[in-house]
mmCIF file of C-alpha atoms in Angstrom:
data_model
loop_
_atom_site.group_PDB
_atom_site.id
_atom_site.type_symbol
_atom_site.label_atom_id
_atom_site.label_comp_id
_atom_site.label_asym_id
_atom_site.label_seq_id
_atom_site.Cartn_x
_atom_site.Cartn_y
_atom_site.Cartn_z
ATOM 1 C CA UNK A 30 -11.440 -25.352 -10.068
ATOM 2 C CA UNK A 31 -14.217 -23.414 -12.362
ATOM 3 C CA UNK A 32 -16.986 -25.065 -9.956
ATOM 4 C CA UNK A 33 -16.357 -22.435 -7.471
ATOM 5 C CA UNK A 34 -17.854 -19.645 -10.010
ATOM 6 C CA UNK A 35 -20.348 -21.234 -11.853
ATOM 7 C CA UNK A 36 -23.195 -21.326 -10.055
ATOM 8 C CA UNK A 37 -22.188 -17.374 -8.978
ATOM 9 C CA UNK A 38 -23.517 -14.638 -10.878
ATOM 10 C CA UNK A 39 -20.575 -12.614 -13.139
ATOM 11 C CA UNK A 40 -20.909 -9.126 -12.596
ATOM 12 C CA UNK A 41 -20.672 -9.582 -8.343
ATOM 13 C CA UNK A 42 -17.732 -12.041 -8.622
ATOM 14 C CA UNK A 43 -16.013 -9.341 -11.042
ATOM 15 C CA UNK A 44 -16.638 -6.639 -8.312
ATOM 16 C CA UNK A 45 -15.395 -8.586 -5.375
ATOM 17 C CA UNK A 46 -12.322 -9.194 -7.376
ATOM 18 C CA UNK A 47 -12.112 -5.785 -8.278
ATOM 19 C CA UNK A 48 -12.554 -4.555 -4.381
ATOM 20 C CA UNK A 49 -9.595 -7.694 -3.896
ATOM 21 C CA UNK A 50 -7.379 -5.961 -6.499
ATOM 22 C CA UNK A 51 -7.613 -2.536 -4.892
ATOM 23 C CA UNK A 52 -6.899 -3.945 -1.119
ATOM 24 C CA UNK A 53 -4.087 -5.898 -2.991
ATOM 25 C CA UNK A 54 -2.491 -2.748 -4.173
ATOM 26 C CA UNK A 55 -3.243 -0.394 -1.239
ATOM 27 C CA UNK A 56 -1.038 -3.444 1.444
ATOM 28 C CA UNK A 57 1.733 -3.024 -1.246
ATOM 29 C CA UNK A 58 1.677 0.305 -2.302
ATOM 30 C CA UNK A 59 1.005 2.161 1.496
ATOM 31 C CA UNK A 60 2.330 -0.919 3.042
ATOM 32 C CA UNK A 61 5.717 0.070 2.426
ATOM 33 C CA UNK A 62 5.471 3.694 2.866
ATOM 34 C CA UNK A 63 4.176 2.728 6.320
ATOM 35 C CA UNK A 64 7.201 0.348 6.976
ATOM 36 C CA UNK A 65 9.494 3.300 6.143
ATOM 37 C CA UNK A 66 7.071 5.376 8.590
ATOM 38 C CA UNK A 67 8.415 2.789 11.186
ATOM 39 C CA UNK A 68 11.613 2.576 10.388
ATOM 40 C CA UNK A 69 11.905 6.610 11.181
ATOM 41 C CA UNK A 70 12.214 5.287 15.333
ATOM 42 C CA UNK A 71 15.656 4.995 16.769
ATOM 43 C CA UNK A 72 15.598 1.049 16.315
ATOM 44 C CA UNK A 73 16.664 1.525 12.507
ATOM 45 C CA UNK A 74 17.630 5.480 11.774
ATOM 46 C CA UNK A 75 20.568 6.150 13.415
ATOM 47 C CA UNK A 76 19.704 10.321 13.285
ATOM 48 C CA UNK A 77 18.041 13.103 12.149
ATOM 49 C CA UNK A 78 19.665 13.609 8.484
ATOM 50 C CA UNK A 79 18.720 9.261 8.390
ATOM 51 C CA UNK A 80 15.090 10.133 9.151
ATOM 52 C CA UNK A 81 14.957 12.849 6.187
ATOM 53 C CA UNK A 82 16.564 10.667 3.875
ATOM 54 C CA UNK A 83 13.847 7.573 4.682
ATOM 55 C CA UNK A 84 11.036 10.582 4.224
ATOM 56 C CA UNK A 85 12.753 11.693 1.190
ATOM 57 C CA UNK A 86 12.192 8.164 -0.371
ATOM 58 C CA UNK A 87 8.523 8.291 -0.150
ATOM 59 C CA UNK A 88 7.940 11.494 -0.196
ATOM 60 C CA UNK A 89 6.480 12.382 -3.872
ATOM 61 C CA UNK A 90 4.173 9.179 -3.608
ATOM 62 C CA UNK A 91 2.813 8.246 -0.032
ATOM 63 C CA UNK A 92 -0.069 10.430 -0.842
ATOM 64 C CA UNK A 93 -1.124 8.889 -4.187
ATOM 65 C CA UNK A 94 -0.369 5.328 -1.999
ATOM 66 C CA UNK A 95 -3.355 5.926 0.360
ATOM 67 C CA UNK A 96 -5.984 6.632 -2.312
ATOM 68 C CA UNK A 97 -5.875 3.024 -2.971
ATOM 69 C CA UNK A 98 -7.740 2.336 0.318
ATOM 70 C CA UNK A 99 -10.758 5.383 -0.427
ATOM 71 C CA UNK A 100 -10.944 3.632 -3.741
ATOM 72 C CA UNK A 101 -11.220 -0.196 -2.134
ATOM 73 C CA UNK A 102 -13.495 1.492 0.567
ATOM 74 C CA UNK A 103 -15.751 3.556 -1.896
ATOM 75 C CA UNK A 104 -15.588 0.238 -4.280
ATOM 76 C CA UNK A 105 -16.713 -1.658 -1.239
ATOM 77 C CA UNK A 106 -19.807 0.928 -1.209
ATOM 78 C CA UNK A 107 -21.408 1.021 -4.612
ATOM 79 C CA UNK A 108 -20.608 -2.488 -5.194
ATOM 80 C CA UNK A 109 -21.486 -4.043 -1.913
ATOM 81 C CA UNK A 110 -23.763 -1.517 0.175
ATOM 82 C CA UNK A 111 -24.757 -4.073 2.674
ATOM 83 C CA UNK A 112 -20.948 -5.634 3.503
ATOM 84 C CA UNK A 113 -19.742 -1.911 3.734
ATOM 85 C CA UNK A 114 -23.310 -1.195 6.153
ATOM 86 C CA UNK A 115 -22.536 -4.069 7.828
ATOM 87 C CA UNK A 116 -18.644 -3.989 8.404
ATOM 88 C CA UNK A 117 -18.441 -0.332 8.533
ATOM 89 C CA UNK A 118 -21.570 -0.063 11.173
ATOM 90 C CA UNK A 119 -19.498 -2.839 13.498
ATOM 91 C CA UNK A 120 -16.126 -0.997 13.331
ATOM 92 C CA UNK A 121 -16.836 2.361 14.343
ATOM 93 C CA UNK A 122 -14.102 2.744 16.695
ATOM 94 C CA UNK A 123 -11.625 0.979 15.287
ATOM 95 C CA UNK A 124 -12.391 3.088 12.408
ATOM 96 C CA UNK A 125 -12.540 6.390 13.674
ATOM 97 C CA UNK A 126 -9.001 5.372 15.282
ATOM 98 C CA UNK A 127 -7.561 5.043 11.709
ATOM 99 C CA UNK A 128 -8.592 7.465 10.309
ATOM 100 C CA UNK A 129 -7.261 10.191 12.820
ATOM 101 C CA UNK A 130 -4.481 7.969 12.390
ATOM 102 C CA UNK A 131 -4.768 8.793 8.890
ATOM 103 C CA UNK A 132 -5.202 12.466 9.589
ATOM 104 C CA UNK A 133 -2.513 12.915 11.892
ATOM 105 C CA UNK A 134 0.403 11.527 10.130
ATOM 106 C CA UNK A 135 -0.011 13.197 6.709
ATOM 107 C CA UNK A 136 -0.186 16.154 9.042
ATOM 108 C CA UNK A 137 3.388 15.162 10.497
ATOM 109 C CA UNK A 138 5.055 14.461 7.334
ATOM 110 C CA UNK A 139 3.484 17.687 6.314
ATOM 111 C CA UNK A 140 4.785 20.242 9.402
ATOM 112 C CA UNK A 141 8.405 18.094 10.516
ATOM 113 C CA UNK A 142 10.249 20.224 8.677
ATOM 114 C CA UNK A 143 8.417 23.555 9.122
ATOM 115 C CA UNK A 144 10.572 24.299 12.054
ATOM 116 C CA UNK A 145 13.985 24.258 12.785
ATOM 117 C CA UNK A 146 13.376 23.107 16.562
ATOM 118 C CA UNK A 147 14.835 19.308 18.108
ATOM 119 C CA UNK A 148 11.640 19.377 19.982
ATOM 120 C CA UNK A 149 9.317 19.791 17.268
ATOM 121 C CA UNK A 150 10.974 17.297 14.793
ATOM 122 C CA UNK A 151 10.921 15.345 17.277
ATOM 123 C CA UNK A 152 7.370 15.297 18.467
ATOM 124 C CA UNK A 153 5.998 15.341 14.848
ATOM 125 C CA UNK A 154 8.659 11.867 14.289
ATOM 126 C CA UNK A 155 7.329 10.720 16.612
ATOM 127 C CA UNK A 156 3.582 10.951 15.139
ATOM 128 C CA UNK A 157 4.974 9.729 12.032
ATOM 129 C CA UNK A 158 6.240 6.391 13.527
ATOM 130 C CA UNK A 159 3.124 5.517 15.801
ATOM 131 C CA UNK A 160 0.733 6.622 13.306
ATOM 132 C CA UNK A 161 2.277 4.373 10.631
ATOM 133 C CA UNK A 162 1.937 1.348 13.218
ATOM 134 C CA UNK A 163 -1.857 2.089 14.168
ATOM 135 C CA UNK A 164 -2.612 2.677 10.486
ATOM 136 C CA UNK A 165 -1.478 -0.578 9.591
ATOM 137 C CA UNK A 166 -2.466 -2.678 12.788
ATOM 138 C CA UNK A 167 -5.943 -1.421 12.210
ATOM 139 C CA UNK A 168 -6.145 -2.004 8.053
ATOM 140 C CA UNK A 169 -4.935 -5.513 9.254
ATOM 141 C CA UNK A 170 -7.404 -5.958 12.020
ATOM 142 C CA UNK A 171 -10.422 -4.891 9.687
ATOM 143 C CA UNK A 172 -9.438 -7.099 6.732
ATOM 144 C CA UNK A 173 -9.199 -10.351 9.432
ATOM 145 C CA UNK A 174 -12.742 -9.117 10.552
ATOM 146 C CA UNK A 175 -14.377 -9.554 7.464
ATOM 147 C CA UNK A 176 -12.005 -12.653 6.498
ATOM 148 C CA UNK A 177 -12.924 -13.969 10.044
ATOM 149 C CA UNK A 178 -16.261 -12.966 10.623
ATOM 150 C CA UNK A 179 -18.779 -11.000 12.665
ATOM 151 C CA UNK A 180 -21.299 -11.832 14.886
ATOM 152 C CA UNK A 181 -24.397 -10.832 13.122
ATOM 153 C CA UNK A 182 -28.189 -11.219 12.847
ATOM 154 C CA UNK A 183 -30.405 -12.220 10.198
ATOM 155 C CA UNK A 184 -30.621 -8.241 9.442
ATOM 156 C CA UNK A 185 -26.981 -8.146 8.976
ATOM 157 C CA UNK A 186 -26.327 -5.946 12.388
ATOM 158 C CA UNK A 187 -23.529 -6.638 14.883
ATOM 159 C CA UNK A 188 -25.112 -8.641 18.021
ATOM 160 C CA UNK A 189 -23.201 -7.159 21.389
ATOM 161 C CA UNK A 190 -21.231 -4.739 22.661
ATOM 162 C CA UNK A 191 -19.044 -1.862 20.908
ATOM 163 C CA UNK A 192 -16.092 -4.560 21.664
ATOM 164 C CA UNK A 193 -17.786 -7.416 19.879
ATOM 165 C CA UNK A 194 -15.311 -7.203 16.652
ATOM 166 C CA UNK A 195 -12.237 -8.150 19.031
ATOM 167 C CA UNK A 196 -11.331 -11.511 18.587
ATOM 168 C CA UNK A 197 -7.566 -13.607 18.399
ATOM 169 C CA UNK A 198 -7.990 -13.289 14.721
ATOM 170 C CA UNK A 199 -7.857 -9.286 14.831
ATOM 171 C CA UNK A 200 -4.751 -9.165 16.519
ATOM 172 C CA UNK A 201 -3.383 -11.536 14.055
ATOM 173 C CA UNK A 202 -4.603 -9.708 11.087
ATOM 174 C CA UNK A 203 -3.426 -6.401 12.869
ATOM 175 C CA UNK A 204 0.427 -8.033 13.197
ATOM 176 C CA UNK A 205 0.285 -9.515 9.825
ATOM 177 C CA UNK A 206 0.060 -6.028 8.131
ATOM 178 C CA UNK A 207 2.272 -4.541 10.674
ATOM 179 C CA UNK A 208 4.811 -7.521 9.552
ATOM 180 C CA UNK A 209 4.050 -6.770 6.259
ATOM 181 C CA UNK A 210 4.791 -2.901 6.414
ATOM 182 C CA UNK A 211 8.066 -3.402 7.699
ATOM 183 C CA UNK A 212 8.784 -6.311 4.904
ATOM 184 C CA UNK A 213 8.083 -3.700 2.311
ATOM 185 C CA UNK A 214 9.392 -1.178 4.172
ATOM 186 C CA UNK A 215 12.700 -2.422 4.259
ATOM 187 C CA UNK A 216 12.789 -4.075 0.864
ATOM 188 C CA UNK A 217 12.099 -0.147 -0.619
ATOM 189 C CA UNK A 218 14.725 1.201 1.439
ATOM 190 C CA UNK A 219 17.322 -0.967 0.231
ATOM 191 C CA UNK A 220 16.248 -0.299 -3.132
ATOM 192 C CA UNK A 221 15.597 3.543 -3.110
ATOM 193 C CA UNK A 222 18.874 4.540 -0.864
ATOM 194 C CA UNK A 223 22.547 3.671 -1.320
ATOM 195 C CA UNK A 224 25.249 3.533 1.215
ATOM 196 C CA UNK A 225 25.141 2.541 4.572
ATOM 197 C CA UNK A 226 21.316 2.638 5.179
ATOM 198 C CA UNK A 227 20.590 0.696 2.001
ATOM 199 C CA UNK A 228 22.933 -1.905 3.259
ATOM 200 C CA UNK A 229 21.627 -1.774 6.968
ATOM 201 C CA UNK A 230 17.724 -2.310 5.633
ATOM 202 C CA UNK A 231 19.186 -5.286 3.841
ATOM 203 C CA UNK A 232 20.707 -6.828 6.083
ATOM 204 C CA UNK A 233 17.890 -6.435 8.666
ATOM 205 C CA UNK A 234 15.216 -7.614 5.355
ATOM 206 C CA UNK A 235 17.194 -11.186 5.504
ATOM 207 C CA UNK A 236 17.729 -11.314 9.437
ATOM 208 C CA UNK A 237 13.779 -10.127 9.848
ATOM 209 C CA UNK A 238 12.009 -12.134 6.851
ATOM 210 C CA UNK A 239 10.835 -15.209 9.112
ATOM 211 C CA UNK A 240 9.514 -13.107 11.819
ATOM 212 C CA UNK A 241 7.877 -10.495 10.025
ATOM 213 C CA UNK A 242 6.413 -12.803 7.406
ATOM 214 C CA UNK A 243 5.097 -15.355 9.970
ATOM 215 C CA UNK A 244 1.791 -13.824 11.340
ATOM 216 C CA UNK A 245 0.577 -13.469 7.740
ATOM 217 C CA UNK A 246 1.406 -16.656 6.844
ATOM 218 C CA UNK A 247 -0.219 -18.080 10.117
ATOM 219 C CA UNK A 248 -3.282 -15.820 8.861
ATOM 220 C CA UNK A 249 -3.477 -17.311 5.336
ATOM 221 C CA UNK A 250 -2.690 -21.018 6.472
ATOM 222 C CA UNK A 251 -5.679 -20.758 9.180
ATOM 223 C CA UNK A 252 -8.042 -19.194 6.086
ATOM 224 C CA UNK A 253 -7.432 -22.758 4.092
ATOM 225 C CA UNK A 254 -7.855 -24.778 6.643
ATOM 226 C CA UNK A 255 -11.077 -23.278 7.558
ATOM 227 C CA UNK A 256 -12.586 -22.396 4.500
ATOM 228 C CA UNK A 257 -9.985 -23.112 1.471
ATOM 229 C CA UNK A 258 -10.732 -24.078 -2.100
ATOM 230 C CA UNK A 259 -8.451 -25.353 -5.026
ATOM 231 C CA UNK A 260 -7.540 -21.916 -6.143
ATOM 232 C CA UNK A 261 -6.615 -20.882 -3.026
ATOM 233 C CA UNK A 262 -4.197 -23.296 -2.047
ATOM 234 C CA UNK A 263 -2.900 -22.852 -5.207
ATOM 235 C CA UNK A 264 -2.543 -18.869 -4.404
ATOM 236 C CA UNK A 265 -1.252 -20.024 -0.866
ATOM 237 C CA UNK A 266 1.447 -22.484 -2.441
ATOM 238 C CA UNK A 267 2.469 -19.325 -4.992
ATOM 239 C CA UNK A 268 2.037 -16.814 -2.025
ATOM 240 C CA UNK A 269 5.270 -19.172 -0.431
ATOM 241 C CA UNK A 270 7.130 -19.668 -3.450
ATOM 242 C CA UNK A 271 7.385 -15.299 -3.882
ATOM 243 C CA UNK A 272 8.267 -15.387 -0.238
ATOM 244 C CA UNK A 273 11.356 -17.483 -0.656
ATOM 245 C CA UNK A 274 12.145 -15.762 -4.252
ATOM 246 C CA UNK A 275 12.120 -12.256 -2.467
ATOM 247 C CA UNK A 276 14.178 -14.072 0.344
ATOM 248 C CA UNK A 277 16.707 -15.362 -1.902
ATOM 249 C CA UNK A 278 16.553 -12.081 -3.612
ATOM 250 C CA UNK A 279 17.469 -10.181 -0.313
ATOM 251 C CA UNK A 280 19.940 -12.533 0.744
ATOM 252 C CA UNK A 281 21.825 -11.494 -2.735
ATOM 253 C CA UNK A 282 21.491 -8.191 -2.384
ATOM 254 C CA UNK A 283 18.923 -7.986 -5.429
ATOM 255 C CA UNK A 284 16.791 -5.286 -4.024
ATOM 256 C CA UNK A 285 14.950 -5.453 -7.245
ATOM 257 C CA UNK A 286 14.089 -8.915 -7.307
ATOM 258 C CA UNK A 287 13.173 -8.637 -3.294
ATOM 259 C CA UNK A 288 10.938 -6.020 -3.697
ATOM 260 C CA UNK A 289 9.003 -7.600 -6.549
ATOM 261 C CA UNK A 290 9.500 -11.079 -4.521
ATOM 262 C CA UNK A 291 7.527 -9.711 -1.032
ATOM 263 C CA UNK A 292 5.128 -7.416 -3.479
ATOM 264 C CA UNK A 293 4.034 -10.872 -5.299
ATOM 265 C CA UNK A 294 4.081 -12.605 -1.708
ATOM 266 C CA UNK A 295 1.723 -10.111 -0.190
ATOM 267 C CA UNK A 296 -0.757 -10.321 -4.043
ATOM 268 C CA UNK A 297 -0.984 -13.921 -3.434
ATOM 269 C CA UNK A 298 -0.992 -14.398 0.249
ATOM 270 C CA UNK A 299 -4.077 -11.434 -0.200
ATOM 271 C CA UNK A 300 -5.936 -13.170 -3.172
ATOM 272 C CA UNK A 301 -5.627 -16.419 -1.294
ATOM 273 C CA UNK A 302 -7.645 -15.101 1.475
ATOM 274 C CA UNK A 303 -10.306 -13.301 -0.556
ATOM 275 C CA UNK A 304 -10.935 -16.581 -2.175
ATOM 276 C CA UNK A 305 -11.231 -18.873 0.416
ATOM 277 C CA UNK A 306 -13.886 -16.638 1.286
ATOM 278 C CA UNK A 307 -15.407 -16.436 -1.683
ATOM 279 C CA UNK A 308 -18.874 -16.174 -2.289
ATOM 280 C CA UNK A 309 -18.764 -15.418 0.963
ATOM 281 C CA UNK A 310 -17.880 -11.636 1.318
ATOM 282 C CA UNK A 311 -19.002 -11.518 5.471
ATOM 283 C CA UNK A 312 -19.383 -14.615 7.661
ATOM 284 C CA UNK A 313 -21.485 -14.414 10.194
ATOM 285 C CA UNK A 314 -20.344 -16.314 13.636
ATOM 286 C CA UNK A 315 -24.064 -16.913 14.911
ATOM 287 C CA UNK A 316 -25.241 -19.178 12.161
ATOM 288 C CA UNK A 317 -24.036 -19.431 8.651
ATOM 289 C CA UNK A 318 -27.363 -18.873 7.268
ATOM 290 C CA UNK A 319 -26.867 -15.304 8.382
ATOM 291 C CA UNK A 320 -23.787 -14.889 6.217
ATOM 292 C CA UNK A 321 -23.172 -12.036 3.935
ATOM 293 C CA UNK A 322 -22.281 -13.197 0.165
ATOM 294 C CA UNK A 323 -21.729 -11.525 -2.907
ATOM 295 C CA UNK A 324 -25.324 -12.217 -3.901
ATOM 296 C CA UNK A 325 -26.863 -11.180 -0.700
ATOM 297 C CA UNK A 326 -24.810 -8.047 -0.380
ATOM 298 C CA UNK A 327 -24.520 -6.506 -3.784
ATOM 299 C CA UNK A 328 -25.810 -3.390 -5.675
ATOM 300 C CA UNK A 329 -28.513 -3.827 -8.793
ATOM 301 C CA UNK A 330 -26.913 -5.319 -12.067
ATOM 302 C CA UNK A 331 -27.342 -1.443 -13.524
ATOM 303 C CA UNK A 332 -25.353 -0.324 -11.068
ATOM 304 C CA UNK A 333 -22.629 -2.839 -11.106
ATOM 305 C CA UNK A 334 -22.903 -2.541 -15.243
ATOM 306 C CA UNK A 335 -22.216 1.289 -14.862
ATOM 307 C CA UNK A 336 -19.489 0.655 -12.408
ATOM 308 C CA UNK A 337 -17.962 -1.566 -14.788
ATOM 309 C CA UNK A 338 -17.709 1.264 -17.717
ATOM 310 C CA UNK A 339 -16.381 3.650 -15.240
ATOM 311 C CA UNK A 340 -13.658 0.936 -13.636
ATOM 312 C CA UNK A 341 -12.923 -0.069 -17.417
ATOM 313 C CA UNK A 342 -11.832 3.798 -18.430
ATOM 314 C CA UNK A 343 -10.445 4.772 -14.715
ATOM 315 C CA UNK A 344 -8.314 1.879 -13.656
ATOM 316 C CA UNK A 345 -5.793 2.213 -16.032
ATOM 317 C CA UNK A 346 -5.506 5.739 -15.995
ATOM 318 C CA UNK A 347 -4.769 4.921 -12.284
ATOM 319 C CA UNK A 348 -1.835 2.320 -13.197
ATOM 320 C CA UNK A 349 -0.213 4.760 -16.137
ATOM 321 C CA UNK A 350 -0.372 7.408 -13.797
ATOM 322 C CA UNK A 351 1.431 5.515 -10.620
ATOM 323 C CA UNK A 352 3.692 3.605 -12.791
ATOM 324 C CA UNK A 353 4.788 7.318 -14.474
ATOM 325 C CA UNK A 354 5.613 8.583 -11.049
ATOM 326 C CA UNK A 355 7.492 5.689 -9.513
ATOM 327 C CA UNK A 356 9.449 5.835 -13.005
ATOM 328 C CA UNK A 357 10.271 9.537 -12.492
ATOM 329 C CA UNK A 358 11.591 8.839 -9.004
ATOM 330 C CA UNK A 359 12.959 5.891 -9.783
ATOM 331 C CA UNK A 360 16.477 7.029 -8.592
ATOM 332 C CA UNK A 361 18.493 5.960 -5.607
ATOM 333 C CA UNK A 362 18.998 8.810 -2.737
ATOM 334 C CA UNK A 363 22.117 9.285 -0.410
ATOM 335 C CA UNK A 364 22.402 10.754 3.065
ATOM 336 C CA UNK A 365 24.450 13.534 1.633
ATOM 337 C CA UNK A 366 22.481 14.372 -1.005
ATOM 338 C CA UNK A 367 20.080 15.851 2.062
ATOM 339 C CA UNK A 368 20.573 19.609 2.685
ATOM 340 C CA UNK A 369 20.697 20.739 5.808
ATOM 341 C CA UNK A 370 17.533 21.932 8.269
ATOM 342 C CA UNK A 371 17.115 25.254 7.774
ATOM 343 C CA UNK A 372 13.756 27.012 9.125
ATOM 344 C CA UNK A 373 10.854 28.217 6.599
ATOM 345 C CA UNK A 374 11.393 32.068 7.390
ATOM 346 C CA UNK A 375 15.045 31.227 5.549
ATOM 347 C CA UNK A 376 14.000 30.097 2.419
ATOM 348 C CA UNK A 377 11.583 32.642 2.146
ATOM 349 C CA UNK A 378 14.228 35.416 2.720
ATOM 350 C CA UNK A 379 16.440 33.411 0.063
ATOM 351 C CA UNK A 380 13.938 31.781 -2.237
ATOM 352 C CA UNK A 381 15.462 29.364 -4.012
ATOM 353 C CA UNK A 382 14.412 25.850 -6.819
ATOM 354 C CA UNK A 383 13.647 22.486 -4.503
ATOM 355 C CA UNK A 384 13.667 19.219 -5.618
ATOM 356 C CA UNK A 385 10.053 17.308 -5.072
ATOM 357 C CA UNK A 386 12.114 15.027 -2.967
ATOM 358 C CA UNK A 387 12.218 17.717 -0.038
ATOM 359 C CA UNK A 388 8.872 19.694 -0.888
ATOM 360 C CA UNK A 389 7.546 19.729 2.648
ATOM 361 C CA UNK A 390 9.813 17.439 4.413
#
């Protein structure tokens, strides 16, 4: 097992687990704020007051979710220059998509509720739901890309068209994050609501588990066949086992125990993938000598020592501070406990204390 590190130099192998750690916690974290962005379309929320309530649930942390994937992507950068020159430089539009993605659904979650208008709810619901599905296809489709490969030179550039980067494998890395939004997205609604829409996202968790679960699975399965390792199976065998604990967990009504059960399934499934590529951090589908690895595509040991200092003091601050706002939130909401629309020229005429739960929404 420790033959796949030794002959790799330390500081690299700690940053590409370090850039793993922060894609691990951004597919968690935003994964299921996404999944409840989904679950605002008619297939699961039944009306409008449903659709606040699902908002309500992530609505003090789905911003502080999404700075996990700046941090992986400026992590990527310092560490790695050439894998985020090379990946980034291929993926322009696929890119560019996400991020007004990005853009436009903070935007909706932002304005919904500035206006007392059917229409405009509507419309800006709307946003919220599609935006949450391109987001995720397209985190999905770039993290199969570099998993996968590109084609590239000895220079590291893309070889072909702007279209190159599509492949089977994007679309199966785009519907394994999709799968795994919805997963998450389910698992937090049953544990942040009560009454009938807690019991409704449970019941749909259990029915939905094999479906949802099975592109990812397909994903990680097709990573050890191709390039697996010891530790990776052993992640992919542990990746399983939290799958069936969350399952069993679901099936019970533990939301608890789900949530942490998917969470861990999505940590291992995610490591398992990162190391069966490992040293490899950008395969190249000309010729492997043109592959990108951690050696090939890293910054200076200086700069990786400096990162290291900074990571060392900021990471934890990160985790404290997360972990102190999920803990603050921590309690269940109810479709009743939603006040009713009201437009934003009425609460300025009668100003009066709002909860954090409905700042905005």
């Amino acid at each position: 097992m420790f033959e796949l590190f030794a002959n790799q130099p330390l500081l690299p192998t700690i940053w590409f687990a370090v850039v793993g750690f922060f894609w691990v916690g951004y597919i968690i974290l935003d994964g299921f704020d996404l999944g409840v962005g989904m679950l605002m379309s008619p297939f699961f929320a039944k009306d409008e007051k449903e659709r606040r309530l699902l908002l309500n649930t992530i609505g003090p942390v789905w911003d502080g979710n999404e700075v996990w994937v700046v941090t992986a992507g400026a992590a990527t950068f310092a560490a790695f220059p050439f894998w985020y020159a090379a990946l980034f430089s291929a993926l322009y539009i696929p890119l560019t998509l996400a991020l007004l993605a990005l853009i436009f659904r903070a935007v909706a979650i932002e304005y919904r509720g500035k206006k007392k208008s059917e229409r405009w709810i509507a419309g800006w619901n709307t946003a919220i739901t599609l935006g949450s599905f391109v987001i995720a296809f397209l985190v999905g489709a770039l993290l199969a890309t570099t998993s996968t490969g590109l084609p590239l030179d000895a220079n590291g550039d893309r070889v072909g068209g702007a279209f190159a980067w599509v492949t089977p494998a994007v679309f199966l890395g785009g519907f394994s994050m999709v799968g795994l939004s919805l997963l998450m997205g389910l698992a937090f609604v049953a544990l942040k609501t009560d009454g009938d829409v807690r019991y409704r996202a449970g019941s749909a968790l259990v029915k939905l588990t094999p479906v949802l679960a099975l592109p990812a699975i397909l994903w990680v399965l097709y990573m050890q066949v191709t390039t697996g390792n010891m530790v990776s199976y052993l992640l992919t065998g542990l990746a399983l086992i939290a799958l069936g604990a969350g399952w069993l967990g679901a099936i019970g009504a533990y939301e608890g125990r789900a949530f942490a059960g998917y969470a861990s399934f999505i940590g291992f499934a995610i490591l398992a993938v990162f190391l069966a590529l490992y040293p490899k951090v950008l395969p190249s589908t000309l010729d492997s000598a043109f592959d990108l690895t951690i050696t090939k595509a890293s910054s200076s040991e200086y700069t990786l020592r400096i990162m290291s200092v900074v990571a060392a003091c900021g990471i934890p601050i990160l985790l404290v501070y997360q972990g102190w706002t999920y803990w603050v939130f921590r309690k269940r909401l109810l479709v009743e406990s939603i006040p009713a629309a009201h437009d934003v020229t009425e609460l300025a005429q009668q100003p009066t204390r709002t909860s954090a739960h409905t700042r905005g929404l």
